[in-house]
Amino acid sequence: MTRKDGLSPSLVETVAGFTAGIVSTLCLHPLDLIKTRLQVDRSPSSSRVGGSLRVIRQIFHNEGGLAAFYRGLTPNIIGNSSSWALYFLCYSNIKDAIRDLRGHPDHHLTSSDYFIASGSAGILTSILTNPIWVLKTRMLSTGSNTPGAYTSFTTGAAQILRSEGIPGFYRGLLPSLFGVSHGALQFMAYEKLKLQFQLFRRHHSAAAAVTPGEQKQSRQLGNLDFFITSSISKIFAGSITYPYQVLRGAAADV
């Protein structure tokens, strides 16, 4: 199936996922670093109110100021961009395969269909990208001046290969596979919320006295609509599956 402009929908979604992964990582990497430090911190103070501020002060004063908040940026960018590109590529193709199985290309998928498609895409993506996340977690969980800390993405990969072999790149894979439910729940909620927003706009435009052209335009979702639906679905999935991220980070950091 191709769009009117001749481009494959899976190609468009893959490029969009790759680009979104880079942009979101550049914007949110410092928060990811702080979150990782809190997840691997086993001290009682890490779970108290103000634990994040304590970590921020330690990083800023002991590890080199603002630049320290971008430690591990390279594996994070590689990991997020490649993960989202692979995820959307698999997700789009699996959805198409499910539609073909239904016998009609325009068949509307059910919640379980979206859950299966996103879950399957998540499993494939986790297996292929786990080595990157191991490197990312270890770099983010230690300061650059910590003894034994990886100085770069390539030196970290070489050190893991030398000291732990190939299995070292797959630490934390099991909890990561359990965590596939996060993406499955997120996209199941996202797709259904998007349909609800479209239905709302359709009913709203039908009730208003607008021309057919204006009615068609009003049914299209805007950036704010996508922002709201993606935010709600992310909060929904994160609230349910957050404990696995703590287990995954701790396992990868061992």
Short mmCIF file of C-alpha atoms in Angstrom, two decimals:
data_model
loop_
_atom_site.label_atom_id
_atom_site.label_comp_id
_atom_site.label_asym_id
_atom_site.label_seq_id
_atom_site.Cartn_x
_atom_site.Cartn_y
_atom_site.Cartn_z
CA MET A 1 0.00 0.00 0.00
CA THR A 2 1.36 3.44 -1.00
CA ARG A 3 0.23 6.99 -0.33
CA LYS A 4 -0.91 9.46 -2.99
CA ASP A 5 2.60 10.92 -3.08
CA GLY A 6 4.04 7.49 -3.94
CA LEU A 7 5.74 6.94 -0.59
CA SER A 8 5.25 3.80 1.46
CA PRO A 9 3.47 4.47 4.79
CA SER A 10 5.97 2.22 6.60
CA LEU A 11 8.87 4.25 5.14
CA VAL A 12 7.28 7.52 6.23
CA GLU A 13 6.66 6.18 9.75
CA THR A 14 10.22 4.81 9.96
CA VAL A 15 11.77 8.16 9.02
CA ALA A 16 9.39 9.97 11.38
CA GLY A 17 10.30 7.63 14.24
CA PHE A 18 14.03 8.04 13.56
CA THR A 19 13.74 11.84 13.52
CA ALA A 20 11.49 11.96 16.58
CA GLY A 21 13.95 9.76 18.48
CA ILE A 22 16.80 12.19 17.81
CA VAL A 23 14.81 15.33 18.65
CA SER A 24 13.28 13.94 21.85
CA THR A 25 16.66 12.65 23.06
CA LEU A 26 18.39 15.99 22.49
CA CYS A 27 15.65 17.75 24.45
CA LEU A 28 15.19 15.28 27.29
CA HIS A 29 18.57 13.59 27.78
CA PRO A 30 19.38 15.38 31.09
CA LEU A 31 16.10 14.13 32.58
CA ASP A 32 16.90 10.62 31.37
CA LEU A 33 20.30 10.80 33.07
CA ILE A 34 18.74 11.90 36.38
CA LYS A 35 16.09 9.18 36.14
CA THR A 36 18.75 6.52 35.50
CA ARG A 37 20.83 7.68 38.48
CA LEU A 38 17.77 7.45 40.73
CA GLN A 39 16.85 4.00 39.40
CA VAL A 40 20.29 2.49 40.13
CA ASP A 41 20.77 4.37 43.43
CA ARG A 42 20.22 1.88 46.23
CA SER A 43 20.57 4.37 49.07
CA PRO A 44 17.42 5.11 51.14
CA SER A 45 17.65 8.83 50.32
CA SER A 46 17.00 8.18 46.63
CA SER A 47 13.33 7.44 47.29
CA ARG A 48 12.75 10.48 49.47
CA VAL A 49 11.23 13.78 48.41
CA GLY A 50 14.02 15.93 47.01
CA GLY A 51 16.09 12.96 45.81
CA SER A 52 16.15 14.36 42.28
CA LEU A 53 17.50 17.71 43.49
CA ARG A 54 20.25 15.91 45.41
CA VAL A 55 21.29 14.02 42.28
CA ILE A 56 21.25 17.22 40.21
CA ARG A 57 23.50 19.00 42.70
CA GLN A 58 25.92 16.07 42.83
CA ILE A 59 26.19 15.87 39.06
CA PHE A 60 26.64 19.62 38.64
CA HIS A 61 29.23 20.11 41.39
CA ASN A 62 31.19 16.85 41.11
CA GLU A 63 31.13 15.91 37.42
CA GLY A 64 31.77 19.07 35.45
CA GLY A 65 28.78 21.39 35.45
CA LEU A 66 26.13 21.48 32.73
CA ALA A 67 28.16 19.37 30.29
CA ALA A 68 27.92 16.42 32.73
CA PHE A 69 24.16 16.25 32.13
CA TYR A 70 24.88 15.17 28.54
CA ARG A 71 27.10 12.22 29.41
CA GLY A 72 26.02 9.18 27.39
CA LEU A 73 24.26 11.30 24.77
CA THR A 74 25.71 9.33 21.84
CA PRO A 75 24.34 5.88 22.82
CA ASN A 76 21.06 7.50 23.84
CA ILE A 77 20.65 9.15 20.43
CA ILE A 78 21.67 5.97 18.60
CA GLY A 79 19.39 3.89 20.82
CA ASN A 80 16.31 6.09 20.59
CA SER A 81 16.58 6.89 16.88
CA SER A 82 17.22 3.29 15.83
CA SER A 83 14.63 1.91 18.27
CA TRP A 84 11.84 4.17 17.10
CA ALA A 85 12.74 3.66 13.43
CA LEU A 86 12.74 -0.13 13.84
CA TYR A 87 9.62 -0.02 15.99
CA PHE A 88 7.53 1.97 13.52
CA LEU A 89 8.81 -0.11 10.60
CA CYS A 90 7.77 -3.35 12.32
CA TYR A 91 4.57 -1.87 13.75
CA SER A 92 3.34 -0.57 10.41
CA ASN A 93 4.07 -3.81 8.57
CA ILE A 94 2.51 -5.99 11.28
CA LYS A 95 -0.65 -3.85 11.22
CA ASP A 96 -0.81 -4.27 7.44
CA ALA A 97 -0.38 -8.03 7.83
CA ILE A 98 -3.24 -8.16 10.34
CA ARG A 99 -5.47 -6.18 7.97
CA ASP A 100 -4.61 -8.61 5.17
CA LEU A 101 -5.54 -11.52 7.42
CA ARG A 102 -8.90 -9.87 8.01
CA GLY A 103 -9.41 -9.97 4.24
CA HIS A 104 -10.02 -6.25 3.80
CA PRO A 105 -7.37 -3.50 3.65
CA ASP A 106 -9.69 -0.91 5.19
CA HIS A 107 -10.66 -3.10 8.14
CA HIS A 108 -10.56 -1.17 11.40
CA LEU A 109 -8.28 -2.88 13.88
CA THR A 110 -9.48 -3.72 17.37
CA SER A 111 -7.71 -2.91 20.63
CA SER A 112 -6.31 -6.44 20.76
CA ASP A 113 -4.99 -6.06 17.18
CA TYR A 114 -3.12 -2.90 18.12
CA PHE A 115 -1.83 -4.59 21.27
CA ILE A 116 -0.52 -7.59 19.29
CA ALA A 117 1.07 -5.40 16.59
CA SER A 118 2.81 -3.07 19.02
CA GLY A 119 3.84 -5.94 21.31
CA SER A 120 5.39 -7.91 18.45
CA ALA A 121 7.19 -4.82 17.18
CA GLY A 122 8.45 -4.14 20.69
CA ILE A 123 9.90 -7.64 21.10
CA LEU A 124 11.82 -7.43 17.82
CA THR A 125 13.09 -3.94 18.63
CA SER A 126 14.19 -4.91 22.16
CA ILE A 127 16.22 -7.87 20.94
CA LEU A 128 17.95 -5.84 18.22
CA THR A 129 18.75 -2.75 20.30
CA ASN A 130 19.46 -4.16 23.78
CA PRO A 131 23.28 -3.80 23.40
CA ILE A 132 22.87 -0.05 22.89
CA TRP A 133 20.73 0.29 26.02
CA VAL A 134 23.28 -1.60 28.12
CA LEU A 135 25.96 0.90 27.08
CA LYS A 136 23.62 3.84 27.56
CA THR A 137 22.57 2.75 31.06
CA ARG A 138 26.13 2.15 32.22
CA MET A 139 27.32 5.51 30.92
CA LEU A 140 24.40 7.41 32.43
CA SER A 141 24.67 5.65 35.79
CA THR A 142 28.30 6.66 36.36
CA GLY A 143 30.12 9.96 36.19
CA SER A 144 33.02 10.42 33.78
CA ASN A 145 35.44 10.63 36.71
CA THR A 146 34.23 7.38 38.32
CA PRO A 147 36.89 4.62 38.30
CA GLY A 148 36.20 2.19 35.48
CA ALA A 149 33.62 4.45 33.82
CA TYR A 150 33.34 4.19 30.04
CA THR A 151 34.90 7.21 28.36
CA SER A 152 32.95 6.81 25.12
CA PHE A 153 30.46 4.62 23.28
CA THR A 154 33.14 2.68 21.37
CA THR A 155 35.45 2.13 24.35
CA GLY A 156 32.49 0.94 26.41
CA ALA A 157 31.50 -1.55 23.71
CA ALA A 158 35.10 -2.81 23.46
CA GLN A 159 35.34 -3.17 27.24
CA ILE A 160 32.10 -5.17 27.48
CA LEU A 161 33.15 -7.43 24.61
CA ARG A 162 36.57 -8.01 26.19
CA SER A 163 35.44 -8.62 29.76
CA GLU A 164 31.94 -10.11 29.36
CA GLY A 165 31.71 -11.33 25.78
CA ILE A 166 28.56 -11.19 23.66
CA PRO A 167 26.25 -12.13 26.59
CA GLY A 168 27.28 -8.90 28.31
CA PHE A 169 25.42 -6.91 25.67
CA TYR A 170 22.20 -8.69 26.55
CA ARG A 171 22.06 -8.00 30.26
CA GLY A 172 18.59 -6.80 31.21
CA LEU A 173 17.00 -8.32 28.10
CA LEU A 174 14.47 -10.39 30.05
CA PRO A 175 12.97 -7.43 31.98
CA SER A 176 13.17 -5.48 28.73
CA LEU A 177 10.99 -8.07 27.02
CA PHE A 178 8.53 -7.86 29.91
CA GLY A 179 8.60 -4.12 29.36
CA VAL A 180 7.30 -4.58 25.81
CA SER A 181 3.90 -4.31 27.45
CA HIS A 182 4.66 -0.58 27.94
CA GLY A 183 4.75 0.11 24.21
CA ALA A 184 1.86 -2.26 23.57
CA LEU A 185 -0.36 -0.49 26.09
CA GLN A 186 0.80 2.95 24.91
CA PHE A 187 0.01 2.37 21.25
CA MET A 188 -3.22 0.56 21.98
CA ALA A 189 -4.37 3.60 23.97
CA TYR A 190 -2.93 6.04 21.41
CA GLU A 191 -4.69 4.49 18.41
CA LYS A 192 -8.02 4.35 20.22
CA LEU A 193 -7.71 7.91 21.54
CA LYS A 194 -6.87 9.12 18.04
CA LEU A 195 -10.01 7.46 16.68
CA GLN A 196 -12.09 9.06 19.43
CA PHE A 197 -10.67 12.50 18.61
CA GLN A 198 -11.47 11.96 14.93
CA LEU A 199 -15.03 10.90 15.76
CA PHE A 200 -15.44 13.94 17.99
CA ARG A 201 -14.29 16.27 15.22
CA ARG A 202 -16.54 14.53 12.71
CA HIS A 203 -19.62 14.97 14.91
CA HIS A 204 -18.63 18.55 15.71
CA SER A 205 -18.23 19.48 12.04
CA ALA A 206 -21.47 17.68 11.11
CA ALA A 207 -23.38 19.65 13.73
CA ALA A 208 -21.92 22.95 12.54
CA ALA A 209 -23.01 24.68 9.34
CA VAL A 210 -19.80 24.25 7.32
CA THR A 211 -19.03 23.48 3.69
CA PRO A 212 -17.85 19.97 2.69
CA GLY A 213 -14.31 21.30 2.23
CA GLU A 214 -14.28 22.89 5.68
CA GLN A 215 -15.84 19.74 7.15
CA LYS A 216 -13.04 17.57 5.72
CA GLN A 217 -10.39 19.94 7.06
CA SER A 218 -11.99 20.09 10.51
CA ARG A 219 -11.87 16.29 10.81
CA GLN A 220 -8.08 16.33 10.46
CA LEU A 221 -6.20 16.20 13.74
CA GLY A 222 -3.80 18.99 14.53
CA ASN A 223 -0.50 19.05 16.42
CA LEU A 224 -2.28 19.79 19.68
CA ASP A 225 -4.53 16.76 19.21
CA PHE A 226 -1.56 14.48 18.60
CA PHE A 227 0.26 15.99 21.58
CA ILE A 228 -2.71 15.34 23.89
CA THR A 229 -3.35 11.78 22.66
CA SER A 230 0.31 10.77 22.82
CA SER A 231 0.76 12.35 26.27
CA ILE A 232 -2.29 10.62 27.74
CA SER A 233 -1.32 7.26 26.27
CA LYS A 234 2.27 7.63 27.52
CA ILE A 235 1.13 8.48 31.05
CA PHE A 236 -1.30 5.57 30.98
CA ALA A 237 1.35 3.05 29.91
CA GLY A 238 4.09 4.50 32.12
CA SER A 239 1.93 4.40 35.23
CA ILE A 240 1.31 0.69 34.75
CA THR A 241 4.76 -0.50 33.64
CA TYR A 242 7.24 1.82 35.39
CA PRO A 243 8.52 -0.87 37.84
CA TYR A 244 10.04 -2.83 34.95
CA GLN A 245 12.24 0.17 34.06
CA VAL A 246 13.79 0.07 37.53
CA LEU A 247 14.50 -3.67 37.14
CA ARG A 248 15.88 -3.19 33.65
CA GLY A 249 18.21 -0.38 34.69
CA ALA A 250 19.50 -2.30 37.70
CA ALA A 251 20.10 -5.44 35.61
CA ALA A 252 21.95 -3.57 32.88
CA ASP A 253 24.09 -1.73 35.42
CA VAL A 254 25.34 -4.92 37.12
#
